[in-house]
């Protein structure tokens, strides 16, 4: 019998995940289906339950339900360390014993895109992560595991950045900051994990934060953002949007479910094609 998977969110119609996973399944010869499920804003848990009762084997969870997915964990379920620290879940695996395994593959996807696809090592580097919402929180542990020299989390509401940095302090060299305090500092990698790009806004970065050879990474994908335009103007050596991260987090989920690692390069190329 074909194993069923789904991505659940609201809205969901434009999700690229069904296409990505269909490609992974074709490429690896895995017998599975993967659909997009629209859950009502007040009906996430019920929709997950219904999917499980219908024999669903796993789900990806997207906006706005990642925090609610984290709260689904019940006695006997297992939560990965990275999901626990992120306080957000993007991957559910329905185990054979009826329990859930809850994970978050977003940060691993980001790191794999930067290190493997872009060939940009993070070890010993100075990283600036902009934002202190769910998107930022989800990637902090995997970034720290790359052993950067420093990870600075900057946020408009600086107190949120300080609080997040203190949560992750046991895991590596991480500090919180406001944007003004970044003046005079330089970074090898600047990652935009704010929602600013959605509104065509630019985080209030001071001039001159890009070190020689720096990478500017916007987690948003599919369009040139004010941040990437700013980075280009500031002389950032490399620019990337979040398409690679999207495909890599999917591959990490696929691996968790199926034990097979798909080849992401052709899928990224397919999604980039006009
Ligand atoms: P998400 O789940 O996408 O992270 P969120 O939890 O609402 O969404 O967080 C949005 C993040 O984007 C916050 O860090 C927010 O900064 P504040 O906490 O100071 O509000 C940040 N953000 C949104 N618009 C921004 C802008 N124009 N400039 C800088 N930061 C912005």
XYZ file of N, CA and C and ligand atoms in Angstrom:
853
model
N 0.839 -1.200 0.000
C 0.000 0.000 0.000
C 0.878 1.255 0.000
N 0.459 2.243 -0.762
C 1.215 3.490 -0.844
C 1.151 4.238 0.489
N 2.294 4.656 1.009
C 2.335 5.406 2.275
C 1.961 6.861 2.036
N 1.112 7.382 2.923
C 0.623 8.759 2.749
C 1.368 9.747 3.632
N 1.737 10.863 3.017
C 2.353 11.990 3.721
C 1.632 13.260 3.287
N 1.833 14.342 4.044
C 1.181 15.596 3.685
C 1.913 16.772 4.309
N 1.728 17.933 3.718
C 2.131 19.178 4.367
C 0.846 19.869 4.797
N 0.851 20.378 6.026
C -0.344 21.010 6.566
C -0.027 22.463 6.922
N -0.894 23.371 6.531
C -0.684 24.791 6.795
C -1.937 25.581 6.468
N -1.817 26.899 6.565
C -2.926 27.776 6.176
C -2.357 29.172 5.911
N -2.230 29.639 4.699
C -2.675 28.983 3.455
C -1.705 27.882 3.047
N -2.098 27.068 2.070
C -1.239 25.952 1.658
C -1.197 25.776 0.141
N -2.101 26.406 -0.574
C -2.242 26.135 -2.015
C -0.941 26.320 -2.785
N -0.109 27.280 -2.362
C 1.103 27.562 -3.146
C 2.335 26.817 -2.637
N 2.134 25.905 -1.682
C 3.288 25.166 -1.144
C 4.006 24.385 -2.246
N 5.317 24.436 -2.211
C 6.123 23.678 -3.173
C 6.441 22.281 -2.655
N 6.069 21.995 -1.396
C 6.466 20.721 -0.802
C 5.929 19.493 -1.546
N 4.653 19.489 -2.006
C 4.196 18.292 -2.731
C 5.057 18.000 -3.965
N 5.448 19.034 -4.668
C 6.273 18.832 -5.860
C 7.665 18.315 -5.481
N 8.222 18.894 -4.424
C 9.557 18.483 -3.983
C 9.553 17.003 -3.569
N 8.561 16.632 -2.755
C 8.536 15.247 -2.269
C 8.172 14.250 -3.367
N 7.354 14.681 -4.325
C 7.048 13.800 -5.464
C 8.331 13.531 -6.251
N 9.159 14.551 -6.410
C 10.445 14.369 -7.099
C 11.364 13.439 -6.316
N 11.428 13.663 -4.995
C 12.270 12.794 -4.148
C 11.807 11.331 -4.278
N 10.489 11.119 -4.237
C 9.943 9.751 -4.284
C 10.259 9.103 -5.629
N 10.101 9.872 -6.703
C 10.383 9.352 -8.043
C 11.863 8.953 -8.148
N 12.700 9.882 -7.679
C 14.143 9.681 -7.780
C 14.630 8.463 -6.976
N 14.036 8.245 -5.799
C 14.521 7.173 -4.917
C 13.691 5.899 -5.046
N 12.636 5.942 -5.873
C 11.791 4.765 -6.061
C 10.951 4.417 -4.840
N 10.667 5.404 -4.001
C 9.852 5.163 -2.803
C 8.368 5.248 -3.156
N 7.594 4.289 -2.625
C 6.167 4.236 -2.928
C 5.407 5.074 -1.902
N 5.213 6.356 -2.223
C 4.499 7.228 -1.289
C 3.719 8.302 -2.030
N 2.700 8.821 -1.334
C 1.971 9.977 -1.862
C 2.177 11.126 -0.889
N 2.067 12.337 -1.393
C 2.322 13.524 -0.562
C 1.371 14.617 -1.018
N 0.482 15.019 -0.131
C -0.550 15.997 -0.509
C -0.451 17.262 0.336
N -1.166 18.299 -0.087
C -1.238 19.548 0.681
C -2.570 19.576 1.411
N -2.528 19.807 2.720
C -3.759 19.844 3.531
C -3.956 21.241 4.099
N -5.094 21.822 3.828
C -5.440 23.118 4.414
C -6.163 22.849 5.730
N -5.598 23.332 6.846
C -6.301 23.166 8.128
C -6.926 24.501 8.491
N -8.136 24.491 9.057
C -8.695 25.750 9.556
C -7.781 26.298 10.644
N -7.771 27.617 10.812
C -6.860 28.216 11.791
C -7.111 27.684 13.193
N -8.357 27.300 13.473
C -8.657 26.766 14.813
C -8.803 25.239 14.787
N -8.276 24.610 13.722
C -8.504 23.164 13.620
C -7.265 22.362 13.295
N -6.111 22.834 13.736
C -4.867 22.129 13.382
C -4.795 20.734 14.015
N -4.961 20.676 15.333
C -4.795 19.395 16.036
C -5.796 18.359 15.512
N -7.020 18.793 15.246
C -8.048 17.869 14.748
C -7.673 17.358 13.355
N -7.102 18.229 12.529
C -6.717 17.813 11.177
C -5.563 16.810 11.224
N -4.627 17.020 12.132
C -3.512 16.067 12.285
C -4.061 14.719 12.751
N -4.945 14.766 13.739
C -5.532 13.541 14.278
C -6.259 12.760 13.183
N -7.044 13.474 12.361
C -7.796 12.818 11.287
C -6.837 12.164 10.293
N -5.774 12.861 9.966
C -4.798 12.309 9.013
C -4.139 11.042 9.586
N -3.836 11.081 10.880
C -3.230 9.904 11.517
C -4.219 8.728 11.507
N -5.481 9.027 11.797
C -6.484 7.951 11.836
C -6.702 7.326 10.464
N -6.456 8.136 9.422
C -6.583 7.594 8.055
C -5.329 6.826 7.625
N -4.388 6.676 8.536
C -3.190 5.893 8.217
C -2.011 6.702 7.738
N -2.102 8.057 7.812
C -0.982 8.917 7.395
C 0.295 8.553 8.139
N 1.432 8.584 7.435
C 2.700 8.153 8.032
C 3.549 9.310 8.531
N 3.271 10.510 7.984
C 4.068 11.645 8.432
C 3.579 12.932 7.816
N 3.966 14.045 8.442
C 3.529 15.353 7.943
C 4.644 16.373 8.065
N 4.624 17.320 7.136
C 5.359 18.564 7.337
C 4.361 19.591 7.819
N 4.821 20.452 8.695
C 3.964 21.486 9.262
C 4.540 22.838 8.870
N 3.681 23.696 8.333
C 4.174 25.013 7.962
C 3.299 26.103 8.579
N 3.580 27.332 8.185
C 2.924 28.513 8.748
C 1.413 28.346 8.760
N 0.697 28.654 9.814
C 1.183 29.231 11.079
C 1.213 28.214 12.218
N 1.425 26.927 11.908
C 1.158 25.877 12.902
C 2.387 25.266 13.574
N 3.589 25.788 13.318
C 4.778 25.097 13.847
C 4.825 25.095 15.380
N 4.301 26.161 15.997
C 4.294 26.194 17.465
C 3.231 25.252 18.013
N 2.082 25.213 17.332
C 1.017 24.283 17.754
C 1.473 22.837 17.593
N 2.264 22.584 16.564
C 2.768 21.220 16.343
C 3.691 20.816 17.495
N 4.471 21.768 17.962
C 5.358 21.527 19.115
C 4.520 21.126 20.328
N 3.361 21.751 20.461
C 2.489 21.495 21.621
C 1.711 20.187 21.494
N 1.827 19.507 20.338
C 1.096 18.242 20.157
C 1.691 17.100 20.973
N 2.969 17.235 21.352
C 3.666 16.111 21.984
C 2.934 15.633 23.238
N 2.665 14.340 23.290
C 1.995 13.704 24.431
C 2.928 12.667 25.036
N 2.525 12.154 26.192
C 3.315 11.119 26.860
C 3.601 9.968 25.881
N 4.846 9.563 25.822
C 5.213 8.468 24.920
C 5.713 8.942 23.571
N 5.387 10.202 23.196
C 5.919 10.760 21.957
C 7.367 11.176 22.197
N 8.122 11.289 21.110
C 9.517 11.724 21.241
C 9.728 13.025 20.488
N 10.460 13.940 21.148
C 10.732 15.259 20.583
C 12.245 15.367 20.409
N 12.696 15.762 19.216
C 14.149 15.883 19.014
C 14.678 17.065 19.811
N 15.977 17.035 20.100
C 16.581 18.142 20.841
C 16.456 19.444 20.052
N 16.665 19.341 18.733
C 16.624 20.575 17.945
C 15.214 21.164 17.912
N 14.180 20.308 17.913
C 12.807 20.823 17.953
C 12.490 21.380 19.331
N 13.013 20.698 20.351
C 12.764 21.143 21.710
C 13.332 22.548 21.924
N 14.554 22.775 21.446
C 15.166 24.097 21.607
C 14.518 25.135 20.700
N 14.097 24.711 19.521
C 13.428 25.633 18.597
C 12.034 26.004 19.105
N 11.480 25.155 19.976
C 10.092 25.292 20.440
C 9.125 25.310 19.262
N 9.513 24.647 18.203
C 8.701 24.602 16.986
C 8.998 23.292 16.264
N 7.981 22.765 15.583
C 8.084 21.477 14.898
C 7.643 21.644 13.451
N 8.447 21.144 12.520
C 8.022 21.180 11.118
C 7.874 19.783 10.525
N 8.202 18.757 11.318
C 8.124 17.389 10.801
C 7.532 16.456 11.856
N 6.501 15.717 11.462
C 5.900 14.705 12.328
C 6.077 13.352 11.657
N 6.509 12.389 12.450
C 6.592 11.021 11.939
C 5.675 10.156 12.789
N 4.759 9.453 12.144
C 3.844 8.582 12.878
C 4.520 7.227 13.027
N 4.924 6.914 14.239
C 5.679 5.681 14.479
C 4.742 4.477 14.479
N 5.330 3.303 14.261
C 4.531 2.069 14.186
C 3.800 1.787 15.500
N 4.350 2.254 16.635
C 3.711 1.988 17.934
C 2.606 2.989 18.258
N 2.259 3.855 17.281
C 1.160 4.797 17.499
C 1.602 6.136 18.055
N 2.887 6.234 18.426
C 3.386 7.507 18.948
C 3.927 8.385 17.823
N 4.160 9.650 18.192
C 4.716 10.610 17.232
C 6.187 10.842 17.525
N 6.964 11.039 16.464
C 8.296 11.620 16.602
C 8.184 13.027 16.029
N 8.558 14.037 16.841
C 8.412 15.435 16.428
C 9.797 16.040 16.239
N 10.005 16.662 15.103
C 11.354 17.150 14.789
C 11.248 18.518 14.104
N 12.400 19.148 13.975
C 12.456 20.407 13.234
C 13.675 20.349 12.322
N 13.439 20.308 11.023
C 14.532 20.132 10.060
C 14.947 21.452 9.399
N 14.337 22.560 9.835
C 14.620 23.849 9.182
C 16.094 24.262 9.306
N 16.624 24.164 10.514
C 18.004 24.612 10.729
C 18.994 23.727 9.995
N 18.746 22.416 10.019
C 19.622 21.495 9.291
C 19.576 21.819 7.797
N 18.381 22.182 7.311
C 18.239 22.545 5.900
C 19.027 23.791 5.551
N 18.970 24.780 6.424
C 19.720 26.027 6.197
C 21.223 25.741 6.173
N 21.671 24.987 7.179
C 23.106 24.710 7.284
C 23.585 23.898 6.075
N 22.792 22.923 5.684
C 23.220 22.101 4.540
C 23.264 22.941 3.254
N 22.321 23.857 3.097
C 22.343 24.705 1.904
C 23.600 25.575 1.886
N 23.919 26.159 3.038
C 25.076 27.060 3.096
C 26.383 26.275 2.932
N 26.523 25.205 3.717
C 27.815 24.499 3.768
C 28.019 23.617 2.532
N 26.988 22.862 2.184
C 27.143 21.867 1.117
C 26.861 22.474 -0.257
N 25.697 23.111 -0.402
C 25.326 23.617 -1.738
C 26.133 24.862 -2.117
N 26.275 25.775 -1.172
C 26.990 27.018 -1.491
C 28.490 26.881 -1.220
N 28.883 25.794 -0.571
C 30.304 25.545 -0.325
C 30.939 26.559 0.608
N 30.138 27.021 1.564
C 30.594 28.082 2.452
C 30.680 27.540 3.875
N 31.891 27.305 4.344
C 32.061 26.732 5.675
C 31.678 27.754 6.754
N 31.049 27.264 7.826
C 30.651 28.166 8.921
C 31.584 28.058 10.127
N 32.419 27.053 10.138
C 33.323 26.853 11.276
C 34.268 28.049 11.397
N 34.344 28.588 12.607
C 35.261 29.704 12.865
C 34.809 31.045 12.299
N 33.606 31.084 11.721
C 33.120 32.324 11.093
C 32.304 33.165 12.076
N 32.146 34.434 11.701
C 31.270 35.334 12.465
C 29.922 35.412 11.744
N 28.866 34.968 12.429
C 27.528 34.906 11.820
C 26.612 35.933 12.482
N 25.899 36.671 11.652
C 24.843 37.561 12.158
C 23.504 36.979 11.737
N 22.651 36.697 12.717
C 21.303 36.186 12.450
C 20.317 37.289 12.812
N 19.576 37.762 11.821
C 18.608 38.840 12.081
C 17.226 38.256 12.333
N 16.607 38.653 13.439
C 15.274 38.191 13.789
C 15.311 37.368 15.066
N 14.211 37.425 15.816
C 14.129 36.637 17.045
C 12.744 36.004 17.167
N 12.115 35.749 16.014
C 10.832 35.042 15.993
C 11.081 33.553 15.775
N 10.011 32.861 15.382
C 10.098 31.413 15.216
C 11.101 30.996 14.150
N 11.175 31.745 13.059
C 12.071 31.357 11.962
C 13.523 31.407 12.419
N 13.863 32.423 13.204
C 15.240 32.549 13.700
C 15.525 31.453 14.729
N 14.610 31.297 15.665
C 14.816 30.327 16.741
C 15.074 28.919 16.202
N 14.392 28.584 15.107
C 14.500 27.248 14.521
C 15.874 26.908 13.982
N 16.714 27.897 13.730
C 18.009 27.605 13.097
C 19.212 27.805 14.019
N 18.996 28.276 15.239
C 20.133 28.638 16.102
C 20.986 27.421 16.473
N 20.355 26.329 16.934
C 21.156 25.177 17.374
C 22.009 24.607 16.241
N 21.413 24.304 15.066
C 22.261 23.786 13.979
C 23.368 24.761 13.565
N 23.122 26.073 13.638
C 24.199 27.031 13.328
C 25.319 26.911 14.361
N 24.959 26.845 15.639
C 25.978 26.748 16.688
C 26.769 25.447 16.578
N 26.091 24.401 16.109
C 26.781 23.103 15.975
C 27.870 23.126 14.904
N 27.848 24.158 14.059
C 28.926 24.327 13.069
C 30.155 25.001 13.683
N 30.051 25.342 14.963
C 31.143 25.951 15.711
C 31.684 27.240 15.091
N 30.766 28.206 14.888
C 31.234 29.516 14.430
C 32.042 30.196 15.539
N 32.838 31.181 15.142
C 33.563 31.944 16.167
C 32.547 32.688 17.028
N 31.536 33.262 16.389
C 30.490 33.978 17.121
C 29.197 33.942 16.332
N 28.084 33.841 17.054
C 26.762 33.991 16.445
C 26.080 35.141 17.178
N 25.806 36.225 16.443
C 25.112 37.362 17.037
C 23.680 37.366 16.505
N 22.722 37.395 17.427
C 21.305 37.471 17.058
C 20.875 38.920 17.247
N 20.450 39.581 16.160
C 20.021 40.979 16.258
C 18.521 41.079 16.039
N 17.883 41.890 16.851
C 16.438 42.081 16.676
C 16.065 43.519 16.987
N 15.007 44.011 16.273
C 14.490 45.365 16.537
C 14.161 45.511 18.007
N 13.385 44.539 18.502
C 13.094 44.493 19.930
C 14.252 43.724 20.548
N 15.274 44.458 20.980
C 16.538 43.811 21.350
C 16.356 42.808 22.487
N 15.409 43.084 23.383
C 15.197 42.198 24.528
C 14.911 40.760 24.096
N 14.203 40.596 22.970
C 13.909 39.239 22.477
C 15.181 38.541 22.007
N 16.097 39.310 21.432
C 17.371 38.730 20.981
C 18.218 38.311 22.185
N 18.225 39.150 23.221
C 18.982 38.801 24.436
C 18.419 37.530 25.076
N 17.088 37.458 25.136
C 16.456 36.292 25.764
C 16.776 35.022 24.979
N 16.706 35.116 23.656
C 16.981 33.928 22.836
C 18.440 33.514 22.989
N 19.332 34.493 22.970
C 20.764 34.178 23.114
C 21.009 33.491 24.457
N 20.329 33.938 25.490
C 20.585 33.322 26.789
C 20.046 31.883 26.823
N 18.936 31.610 26.109
C 18.435 30.221 26.017
C 19.459 29.288 25.370
N 20.209 29.820 24.397
C 21.131 28.968 23.636
C 22.570 29.050 24.146
N 22.808 29.836 25.179
C 24.182 30.037 25.665
C 24.916 28.733 25.981
N 24.214 27.687 26.503
C 24.950 26.450 26.786
C 25.470 25.746 25.530
N 25.026 26.149 24.355
C 25.338 25.401 23.134
C 26.411 26.044 22.267
N 26.910 27.216 22.651
C 27.958 27.835 21.836
C 28.077 29.329 22.084
N 28.933 29.947 21.269
C 29.238 31.377 21.436
C 28.150 32.218 20.787
N 27.125 32.569 21.567
C 25.982 33.306 21.019
C 25.691 34.526 21.878
N 25.358 35.640 21.208
C 25.053 36.885 21.926
C 23.869 37.570 21.270
N 23.100 38.299 22.068
C 21.995 39.091 21.539
C 22.456 40.510 21.279
N 21.671 41.247 20.451
C 22.065 42.610 20.101
C 20.868 43.386 19.556
N 20.935 44.705 19.681
C 20.058 45.562 18.900
C 20.767 45.863 17.588
N 20.083 46.522 16.642
C 20.732 46.801 15.354
C 21.795 47.893 15.475
N 21.525 48.909 16.285
C 22.480 50.026 16.398
C 23.843 49.545 16.894
N 23.801 48.555 17.786
C 25.046 48.070 18.389
C 25.917 47.300 17.404
N 25.387 47.042 16.204
C 26.182 46.294 15.215
C 27.184 47.202 14.497
N 26.992 48.526 14.629
C 27.876 49.460 13.921
C 29.327 49.201 14.304
N 30.193 49.105 13.311
C 31.609 48.883 13.568
C 31.995 47.411 13.609
N 30.989 46.505 13.602
C 31.311 45.073 13.584
C 31.152 44.536 12.160
N 31.887 43.485 11.834
C 31.703 42.850 10.525
C 31.416 41.359 10.700
N 30.731 40.793 9.698
C 30.307 39.392 9.750
C 30.598 38.706 8.425
N 30.924 37.413 8.507
C 31.196 36.621 7.305
C 29.905 36.123 6.654
N 28.874 35.972 7.489
C 27.576 35.511 7.006
C 26.506 36.346 7.688
N 25.583 36.890 6.908
C 24.452 37.634 7.476
C 23.179 36.959 6.970
N 22.381 36.450 7.922
C 21.178 35.687 7.572
C 19.938 36.481 7.970
N 19.038 36.656 7.022
C 17.791 37.358 7.332
C 16.702 36.353 7.670
N 16.398 36.230 8.972
C 15.319 35.349 9.426
C 14.162 36.178 9.957
N 14.111 37.455 9.580
C 12.958 38.279 9.963
C 11.867 38.103 8.909
N 10.688 38.617 9.204
C 9.610 38.584 8.211
C 9.604 39.869 7.377
N 10.690 40.646 7.451
C 10.729 41.949 6.764
C 10.524 41.826 5.251
N 11.092 40.779 4.649
C 11.029 40.655 3.189
C 9.598 40.496 2.686
N 8.755 39.884 3.524
C 7.344 39.706 3.146
C 6.679 41.046 2.894
N 7.134 42.056 3.630
C 6.532 43.393 3.521
C 7.418 44.361 2.753
N 8.379 43.803 2.005
C 9.290 44.651 1.220
C 10.021 45.654 2.116
N 10.327 45.234 3.341
C 11.054 46.118 4.262
C 12.489 45.626 4.427
N 13.318 46.541 4.915
C 14.726 46.221 5.166
C 14.981 46.339 6.666
N 15.539 45.304 7.297
C 15.907 45.465 8.717
C 16.912 46.621 8.848
N 16.886 47.339 9.965
C 17.714 48.551 10.099
C 19.192 48.256 10.365
N 19.818 47.610 9.392
C 21.245 47.250 9.505
C 22.109 48.482 9.306
N 23.138 48.660 10.129
C 24.082 49.747 9.829
C 24.910 49.425 8.577
N 25.547 50.441 8.018
C 26.448 50.229 6.883
C 27.667 49.429 7.345
N 28.275 48.725 6.403
C 29.602 48.161 6.652
C 29.662 46.898 7.493
N 28.553 46.125 7.591
C 28.609 44.912 8.422
C 29.128 43.688 7.653
N 29.258 43.815 6.317
C 29.693 42.647 5.544
C 31.221 42.599 5.477
N 31.794 41.521 5.992
C 33.255 41.332 5.901
C 33.611 40.998 4.452
N 34.884 41.072 4.128
C 35.334 40.678 2.784
C 34.925 39.229 2.533
N 34.347 38.965 1.363
C 33.948 37.599 1.012
C 32.646 37.151 1.650
N 31.884 38.079 2.240
C 30.705 37.693 3.035
C 29.573 37.123 2.185
N 28.797 36.258 2.839
C 27.582 35.684 2.260
C 26.364 36.361 2.886
N 25.451 36.839 2.043
C 24.163 37.363 2.524
C 23.092 36.347 2.159
N 22.330 35.883 3.159
C 21.349 34.809 2.953
C 19.977 35.276 3.422
N 19.011 35.283 2.531
C 17.632 35.629 2.917
C 16.808 34.352 2.919
N 16.180 34.037 4.046
C 15.386 32.797 4.113
C 14.164 32.838 3.203
N 13.746 34.037 2.835
C 12.643 34.182 1.869
C 13.159 33.725 0.503
N 12.273 33.180 -0.330
C 12.759 32.787 -1.655
C 11.824 33.286 -2.735
N 12.344 33.277 -3.940
C 11.503 33.565 -5.098
C 11.507 35.002 -5.558
N 12.151 35.894 -4.795
C 12.234 37.266 -5.290
C 13.436 37.977 -4.689
N 13.856 39.033 -5.402
C 14.951 39.847 -4.910
C 14.379 40.691 -3.763
N 14.972 40.611 -2.579
C 14.397 41.283 -1.415
C 15.172 42.568 -1.111
N 14.568 43.483 -0.347
C 15.314 44.687 0.046
C 16.637 44.330 0.731
N 16.661 43.254 1.525
C 17.909 42.860 2.197
C 18.968 42.444 1.181
N 18.570 41.634 0.194
C 19.576 41.196 -0.792
C 20.054 42.379 -1.633
N 19.153 43.318 -1.930
C 19.579 44.522 -2.679
C 20.561 45.344 -1.838
N 20.259 45.494 -0.551
C 21.146 46.228 0.355
C 22.515 45.542 0.400
N 22.492 44.224 0.548
C 23.748 43.459 0.660
C 24.583 43.631 -0.609
N 23.912 43.591 -1.744
C 24.622 43.767 -3.020
C 25.290 45.138 -3.038
N 24.539 46.155 -2.650
C 25.057 47.520 -2.628
C 26.205 47.697 -1.640
N 26.191 46.874 -0.595
C 27.239 46.952 0.436
C 28.447 46.096 0.082
N 28.398 45.456 -1.061
C 29.557 44.689 -1.512
C 29.635 43.263 -0.995
N 28.509 42.705 -0.505
C 28.538 41.289 -0.095
C 28.965 40.446 -1.298
N 29.875 39.492 -1.048
C 30.458 38.737 -2.162
C 29.465 37.741 -2.745
N 28.603 37.177 -1.874
C 27.677 36.151 -2.349
C 26.294 36.399 -1.788
N 25.294 36.135 -2.615
C 23.902 36.327 -2.209
C 23.147 35.024 -2.416
N 22.235 34.699 -1.492
C 21.419 33.490 -1.677
C 20.035 33.714 -1.100
N 19.035 33.155 -1.775
C 17.691 33.167 -1.188
C 17.421 31.805 -0.555
N 16.221 31.614 0.004
C 15.952 30.438 0.825
C 15.443 29.217 0.086
N 15.548 29.212 -1.253
C 15.035 28.056 -1.996
C 15.802 26.772 -1.656
N 17.107 26.907 -1.553
C 17.923 25.733 -1.212
C 17.576 25.203 0.171
N 17.329 26.110 1.103
C 16.928 25.711 2.461
C 15.606 24.952 2.429
N 14.672 25.447 1.607
C 13.365 24.798 1.488
C 13.523 23.346 1.030
N 14.337 23.150 0.005
C 14.515 21.796 -0.531
C 15.301 20.928 0.463
N 16.288 21.517 1.118
C 17.101 20.735 2.065
C 16.327 20.339 3.316
N 15.458 21.234 3.825
C 14.666 20.820 4.990
C 13.717 19.695 4.597
N 13.227 19.742 3.355
C 12.350 18.665 2.862
C 13.129 17.352 2.776
N 14.368 17.436 2.293
C 15.185 16.226 2.156
C 15.463 15.604 3.524
N 15.686 16.458 4.497
C 15.947 15.987 5.864
C 14.697 15.290 6.424
N 13.517 15.837 6.141
C 12.268 15.180 6.567
C 12.106 13.844 5.854
N 12.355 13.849 4.554
C 12.229 12.629 3.740
C 13.144 11.538 4.291
N 14.355 11.929 4.654
C 15.325 10.977 5.219
C 14.808 10.410 6.545
N 14.237 11.281 7.353
C 13.693 10.855 8.644
C 12.584 9.812 8.447
N 11.738 10.056 7.457
C 10.607 9.148 7.214
C 11.029 7.846 6.539
N 11.910 7.957 5.548
C 12.161 6.837 4.643
C 13.536 6.202 4.805
N 14.441 6.889 5.521
C 15.794 6.348 5.674
C 16.629 6.437 4.410
N 16.179 7.221 3.448
C 16.895 7.391 2.182
C 17.116 8.879 1.967
N 18.339 9.259 1.569
C 18.625 10.686 1.362
C 18.532 11.020 -0.125
N 17.561 11.839 -0.514
C 17.451 12.164 -1.940
C 18.545 13.131 -2.382
N 18.754 13.175 -3.690
C 19.719 14.106 -4.277
C 18.971 15.428 -4.504
N 19.389 16.460 -3.783
C 18.621 17.716 -3.830
C 18.959 18.599 -5.031
N 20.180 18.477 -5.557
C 20.621 19.411 -6.609
C 19.655 19.469 -7.806
N 19.225 18.313 -8.349
C 18.315 18.399 -9.498
C 16.959 19.007 -9.131
N 16.543 18.827 -7.883
C 15.240 19.371 -7.466
C 15.336 20.897 -7.302
N 16.457 21.361 -6.743
C 16.669 22.809 -6.642
C 16.696 23.416 -8.054
N 17.392 22.750 -8.949
C 17.482 23.252 -10.335
C 16.100 23.292 -10.983
N 15.311 22.263 -10.732
C 13.955 22.195 -11.300
C 13.092 23.361 -10.808
N 13.195 23.656 -9.501
C 12.368 24.732 -8.941
C 12.868 26.111 -9.375
N 14.138 26.201 -9.692
C 14.694 27.488 -10.134
C 14.327 27.775 -11.582
N 14.076 26.718 -12.336
C 13.792 26.890 -13.768
C 12.520 27.708 -13.946
N 12.488 28.628 -14.900
C 11.334 29.494 -15.072
C 10.077 28.731 -15.504
P 8.522 34.254 12.137
O 7.805 33.049 12.639
O 8.539 34.401 10.638
O 9.878 34.391 12.726
P 7.519 36.219 13.981
O 7.636 35.270 15.107
O 6.311 37.094 13.873
O 7.613 35.495 12.585
O 8.833 37.142 14.017
C 9.067 38.119 13.073
C 10.483 38.607 13.244
O 10.781 39.528 12.187
C 10.725 39.368 14.537
O 12.065 39.140 14.944
C 10.543 40.822 14.091
O 11.219 41.766 14.906
P 10.514 42.333 16.261
O 10.543 41.205 17.250
O 11.387 43.461 16.688
O 9.137 42.741 15.872
C 11.196 40.771 12.738
N 10.802 41.821 11.804
C 9.653 41.956 11.118
N 9.697 43.025 10.310
C 10.918 43.592 10.481
C 11.586 44.743 9.931
N 11.010 45.509 9.005
N 12.836 45.006 10.346
C 13.446 44.205 11.262
N 12.877 43.135 11.827
C 11.624 42.817 11.444
